[in-house]
């Protein structure tokens, strides 16, 4: 009985490994150039071309909106996040193009990935950096000595000294004036504290709901897997 159980566990382990292997190697595609990119000269086309049943990949291009595909490169070596091929864009006319990656499997079937609206523009020269212009020093004229300004003497007239003024006592509020600043500040602080408490309570409630939901989900998955294994065991080994 233990031997059957070990075989069942081995089967499940191999199945999960193959499923993860297929997921990892199913992410083929072109990462450079992106759509609407302007290309000049030799361009390295980068990406991933792989599959569990990999045979080869084909890299091709065609004028935008046509099916006149021409091969850039063909390789039977899978590529993961690397250079798929080099396209010399000087061999084609300027204009918009599409790039196609075809990953062919051993049974002859294939998957295709496209990048549209890349523009080949070899007629326009590459922009050259503008040299910085050094300003030419200019001679600064020597300032002339200041012209003397005539000073007119004005007789001083004594200013009368103001008499003492009555200073209101500190803390005395004139009749009819009411200061409500303290009440307004206290009210705004109380309102802010209430809003902050309500916000914290809402966040705590949402976190609690999320934790409870995840816990129920984990328990459901556990019992589902347990029931599946029990059914397989009874179905195949107790008959």
PDB file of C-alpha atoms in Angstrom, residues 8-162:
ATOM      1  CA  UNK A   8       0.953   8.586  -6.588  1.00  0.00           C
ATOM      2  CA  UNK A   9       3.049  11.272  -4.930  1.00  0.00           C
ATOM      3  CA  UNK A  10       5.745  10.872  -7.588  1.00  0.00           C
ATOM      4  CA  UNK A  11       3.131  11.263 -10.333  1.00  0.00           C
ATOM      5  CA  UNK A  12       1.784  14.447  -8.783  1.00  0.00           C
ATOM      6  CA  UNK A  13       5.307  15.841  -8.358  1.00  0.00           C
ATOM      7  CA  UNK A  14       6.162  15.183 -12.019  1.00  0.00           C
ATOM      8  CA  UNK A  15       2.868  16.728 -13.148  1.00  0.00           C
ATOM      9  CA  UNK A  16       3.436  19.911 -11.165  1.00  0.00           C
ATOM     10  CA  UNK A  17       7.035  20.134 -12.392  1.00  0.00           C
ATOM     11  CA  UNK A  18       5.975  19.828 -16.025  1.00  0.00           C
ATOM     12  CA  UNK A  19       3.257  22.433 -15.525  1.00  0.00           C
ATOM     13  CA  UNK A  20       5.757  24.888 -14.035  1.00  0.00           C
ATOM     14  CA  UNK A  21       8.260  24.090 -16.805  1.00  0.00           C
ATOM     15  CA  UNK A  22       5.652  24.845 -19.469  1.00  0.00           C
ATOM     16  CA  UNK A  23       4.718  28.120 -17.776  1.00  0.00           C
ATOM     17  CA  UNK A  24       8.336  29.315 -17.636  1.00  0.00           C
ATOM     18  CA  UNK A  25       9.095  28.478 -21.259  1.00  0.00           C
ATOM     19  CA  UNK A  26       5.881  29.858 -22.731  1.00  0.00           C
ATOM     20  CA  UNK A  27       6.935  33.498 -22.426  1.00  0.00           C
ATOM     21  CA  UNK A  28       8.342  34.022 -25.903  1.00  0.00           C
ATOM     22  CA  UNK A  29       8.212  37.365 -27.695  1.00  0.00           C
ATOM     23  CA  UNK A  30      10.128  40.408 -28.959  1.00  0.00           C
ATOM     24  CA  UNK A  31      11.296  42.926 -26.341  1.00  0.00           C
ATOM     25  CA  UNK A  32      13.234  45.263 -28.679  1.00  0.00           C
ATOM     26  CA  UNK A  33      12.486  47.219 -30.749  1.00  0.00           C
ATOM     27  CA  UNK A  34       9.138  48.396 -29.375  1.00  0.00           C
ATOM     28  CA  UNK A  35       6.313  49.684 -31.545  1.00  0.00           C
ATOM     29  CA  UNK A  36       6.797  53.101 -33.258  1.00  0.00           C
ATOM     30  CA  UNK A  37      10.584  52.843 -32.823  1.00  0.00           C
ATOM     31  CA  UNK A  38      12.767  54.534 -35.491  1.00  0.00           C
ATOM     32  CA  UNK A  39      15.502  52.201 -36.808  1.00  0.00           C
ATOM     33  CA  UNK A  40      18.731  53.015 -38.628  1.00  0.00           C
ATOM     34  CA  UNK A  41      21.636  50.832 -39.739  1.00  0.00           C
ATOM     35  CA  UNK A  42      22.141  47.397 -38.140  1.00  0.00           C
ATOM     36  CA  UNK A  43      19.616  46.723 -35.378  1.00  0.00           C
ATOM     37  CA  UNK A  44      19.828  43.937 -32.776  1.00  0.00           C
ATOM     38  CA  UNK A  45      16.367  42.431 -32.327  1.00  0.00           C
ATOM     39  CA  UNK A  46      16.060  41.097 -28.779  1.00  0.00           C
ATOM     40  CA  UNK A  47      13.587  38.828 -27.012  1.00  0.00           C
ATOM     41  CA  UNK A  48      12.839  35.208 -26.071  1.00  0.00           C
ATOM     42  CA  UNK A  49      12.208  32.229 -28.363  1.00  0.00           C
ATOM     43  CA  UNK A  50      11.718  28.946 -26.510  1.00  0.00           C
ATOM     44  CA  UNK A  51       9.166  26.208 -25.858  1.00  0.00           C
ATOM     45  CA  UNK A  52       9.141  22.757 -24.184  1.00  0.00           C
ATOM     46  CA  UNK A  53       8.732  21.243 -27.691  1.00  0.00           C
ATOM     47  CA  UNK A  54      11.111  23.757 -29.340  1.00  0.00           C
ATOM     48  CA  UNK A  55      12.451  23.000 -32.829  1.00  0.00           C
ATOM     49  CA  UNK A  56      13.489  26.371 -34.271  1.00  0.00           C
ATOM     50  CA  UNK A  57      12.507  30.010 -34.562  1.00  0.00           C
ATOM     51  CA  UNK A  58      12.208  32.317 -37.568  1.00  0.00           C
ATOM     52  CA  UNK A  59      12.648  36.086 -37.477  1.00  0.00           C
ATOM     53  CA  UNK A  60      11.136  37.998 -40.396  1.00  0.00           C
ATOM     54  CA  UNK A  61       9.972  41.491 -41.408  1.00  0.00           C
ATOM     55  CA  UNK A  62       7.542  42.953 -43.950  1.00  0.00           C
ATOM     56  CA  UNK A  63       6.351  46.410 -45.028  1.00  0.00           C
ATOM     57  CA  UNK A  64       3.531  47.524 -42.749  1.00  0.00           C
ATOM     58  CA  UNK A  65       0.121  46.324 -43.956  1.00  0.00           C
ATOM     59  CA  UNK A  66       1.507  43.645 -46.337  1.00  0.00           C
ATOM     60  CA  UNK A  67       2.322  39.940 -46.153  1.00  0.00           C
ATOM     61  CA  UNK A  68       5.618  40.257 -48.075  1.00  0.00           C
ATOM     62  CA  UNK A  69       7.680  38.701 -45.326  1.00  0.00           C
ATOM     63  CA  UNK A  70      11.430  38.317 -45.795  1.00  0.00           C
ATOM     64  CA  UNK A  71      13.589  36.252 -43.457  1.00  0.00           C
ATOM     65  CA  UNK A  72      16.052  38.015 -41.169  1.00  0.00           C
ATOM     66  CA  UNK A  73      17.367  34.901 -39.428  1.00  0.00           C
ATOM     67  CA  UNK A  74      16.502  31.255 -38.655  1.00  0.00           C
ATOM     68  CA  UNK A  75      17.984  29.392 -35.685  1.00  0.00           C
ATOM     69  CA  UNK A  76      17.500  26.034 -33.975  1.00  0.00           C
ATOM     70  CA  UNK A  77      18.973  27.328 -30.717  1.00  0.00           C
ATOM     71  CA  UNK A  78      16.466  28.708 -28.194  1.00  0.00           C
ATOM     72  CA  UNK A  79      17.072  32.211 -26.858  1.00  0.00           C
ATOM     73  CA  UNK A  80      16.010  33.577 -23.471  1.00  0.00           C
ATOM     74  CA  UNK A  81      16.238  37.345 -23.015  1.00  0.00           C
ATOM     75  CA  UNK A  82      18.932  37.683 -25.666  1.00  0.00           C
ATOM     76  CA  UNK A  83      19.632  38.693 -29.249  1.00  0.00           C
ATOM     77  CA  UNK A  84      17.308  36.929 -31.701  1.00  0.00           C
ATOM     78  CA  UNK A  85      18.975  38.360 -34.803  1.00  0.00           C
ATOM     79  CA  UNK A  86      20.578  41.404 -36.446  1.00  0.00           C
ATOM     80  CA  UNK A  87      18.610  43.280 -39.116  1.00  0.00           C
ATOM     81  CA  UNK A  88      20.576  45.478 -41.528  1.00  0.00           C
ATOM     82  CA  UNK A  89      17.871  48.042 -42.306  1.00  0.00           C
ATOM     83  CA  UNK A  90      20.043  49.602 -45.039  1.00  0.00           C
ATOM     84  CA  UNK A  91      19.024  46.732 -47.347  1.00  0.00           C
ATOM     85  CA  UNK A  92      15.364  47.866 -47.429  1.00  0.00           C
ATOM     86  CA  UNK A  93      13.556  51.071 -48.333  1.00  0.00           C
ATOM     87  CA  UNK A  94      12.667  53.588 -45.668  1.00  0.00           C
ATOM     88  CA  UNK A  95       9.169  53.351 -44.264  1.00  0.00           C
ATOM     89  CA  UNK A  96       7.004  51.530 -41.687  1.00  0.00           C
ATOM     90  CA  UNK A  97       7.539  47.789 -41.127  1.00  0.00           C
ATOM     91  CA  UNK A  98       6.290  44.889 -39.005  1.00  0.00           C
ATOM     92  CA  UNK A  99       8.602  42.345 -37.330  1.00  0.00           C
ATOM     93  CA  UNK A 100       7.453  38.745 -36.776  1.00  0.00           C
ATOM     94  CA  UNK A 101       8.873  36.062 -34.473  1.00  0.00           C
ATOM     95  CA  UNK A 102       7.684  32.524 -35.227  1.00  0.00           C
ATOM     96  CA  UNK A 103       8.546  29.797 -32.671  1.00  0.00           C
ATOM     97  CA  UNK A 104       8.173  26.388 -34.377  1.00  0.00           C
ATOM     98  CA  UNK A 105       7.577  23.224 -32.363  1.00  0.00           C
ATOM     99  CA  UNK A 106       8.764  19.704 -33.213  1.00  0.00           C
ATOM    100  CA  UNK A 107       5.319  18.739 -34.538  1.00  0.00           C
ATOM    101  CA  UNK A 108       5.404  21.580 -37.088  1.00  0.00           C
ATOM    102  CA  UNK A 109       2.962  23.862 -35.279  1.00  0.00           C
ATOM    103  CA  UNK A 110       4.146  27.311 -34.250  1.00  0.00           C
ATOM    104  CA  UNK A 111       3.388  30.435 -32.242  1.00  0.00           C
ATOM    105  CA  UNK A 112       3.797  33.939 -33.690  1.00  0.00           C
ATOM    106  CA  UNK A 113       4.622  37.255 -32.039  1.00  0.00           C
ATOM    107  CA  UNK A 114       4.553  40.660 -33.777  1.00  0.00           C
ATOM    108  CA  UNK A 115       5.873  44.184 -33.342  1.00  0.00           C
ATOM    109  CA  UNK A 116       4.045  46.702 -35.569  1.00  0.00           C
ATOM    110  CA  UNK A 117       4.771  50.187 -36.884  1.00  0.00           C
ATOM    111  CA  UNK A 118       8.552  50.327 -36.565  1.00  0.00           C
ATOM    112  CA  UNK A 119       9.992  52.920 -38.953  1.00  0.00           C
ATOM    113  CA  UNK A 120      13.157  52.466 -41.006  1.00  0.00           C
ATOM    114  CA  UNK A 121      14.674  55.893 -41.648  1.00  0.00           C
ATOM    115  CA  UNK A 122      18.207  55.688 -43.015  1.00  0.00           C
ATOM    116  CA  UNK A 123      17.849  58.786 -45.213  1.00  0.00           C
ATOM    117  CA  UNK A 124      17.874  61.183 -42.256  1.00  0.00           C
ATOM    118  CA  UNK A 125      21.356  61.571 -40.708  1.00  0.00           C
ATOM    119  CA  UNK A 126      21.843  60.855 -37.067  1.00  0.00           C
ATOM    120  CA  UNK A 127      21.706  63.997 -34.924  1.00  0.00           C
ATOM    121  CA  UNK A 128      25.149  65.367 -34.089  1.00  0.00           C
ATOM    122  CA  UNK A 129      25.832  67.133 -30.818  1.00  0.00           C
ATOM    123  CA  UNK A 130      26.032  70.920 -31.087  1.00  0.00           C
ATOM    124  CA  UNK A 131      29.452  72.224 -29.963  1.00  0.00           C
ATOM    125  CA  UNK A 132      29.401  74.638 -27.115  1.00  0.00           C
ATOM    126  CA  UNK A 133      30.345  78.211 -28.062  1.00  0.00           C
ATOM    127  CA  UNK A 134      32.826  79.869 -25.721  1.00  0.00           C
ATOM    128  CA  UNK A 135      31.998  83.553 -25.317  1.00  0.00           C
ATOM    129  CA  UNK A 136      34.736  85.978 -26.375  1.00  0.00           C
ATOM    130  CA  UNK A 137      35.845  88.223 -23.515  1.00  0.00           C
ATOM    131  CA  UNK A 138      35.137  91.889 -24.104  1.00  0.00           C
ATOM    132  CA  UNK A 139      36.966  94.851 -22.657  1.00  0.00           C
ATOM    133  CA  UNK A 140      35.179  96.619 -19.851  1.00  0.00           C
ATOM    134  CA  UNK A 141      35.394 100.438 -20.000  1.00  0.00           C
ATOM    135  CA  UNK A 142      36.975 102.148 -17.007  1.00  0.00           C
ATOM    136  CA  UNK A 143      34.302 104.022 -15.078  1.00  0.00           C
ATOM    137  CA  UNK A 144      34.727 107.811 -14.837  1.00  0.00           C
ATOM    138  CA  UNK A 145      35.126 109.384 -11.421  1.00  0.00           C
ATOM    139  CA  UNK A 146      31.816 110.512  -9.938  1.00  0.00           C
ATOM    140  CA  UNK A 147      30.814 114.137 -10.394  1.00  0.00           C
ATOM    141  CA  UNK A 148      30.629 116.146  -7.208  1.00  0.00           C
ATOM    142  CA  UNK A 149      27.047 117.006  -6.256  1.00  0.00           C
ATOM    143  CA  UNK A 150      26.473 120.413  -4.627  1.00  0.00           C
ATOM    144  CA  UNK A 151      25.047 120.146  -1.121  1.00  0.00           C
ATOM    145  CA  UNK A 152      22.511 122.755   0.026  1.00  0.00           C
ATOM    146  CA  UNK A 153      22.574 123.427   3.739  1.00  0.00           C
ATOM    147  CA  UNK A 154      19.142 123.487   5.388  1.00  0.00           C
ATOM    148  CA  UNK A 155      18.690 125.075   8.825  1.00  0.00           C
ATOM    149  CA  UNK A 156      17.653 122.607  11.495  1.00  0.00           C
ATOM    150  CA  UNK A 157      14.247 123.284  13.072  1.00  0.00           C
ATOM    151  CA  UNK A 158      13.705 121.721  16.522  1.00  0.00           C
ATOM    152  CA  UNK A 159      11.020 119.081  16.537  1.00  0.00           C
ATOM    153  CA  UNK A 160       8.564 119.230  19.464  1.00  0.00           C
ATOM    154  CA  UNK A 161       8.767 116.235  21.757  1.00  0.00           C
ATOM    155  CA  UNK A 162       5.442 114.330  21.918  1.00  0.00           C
TER     156      UNK A 162
END
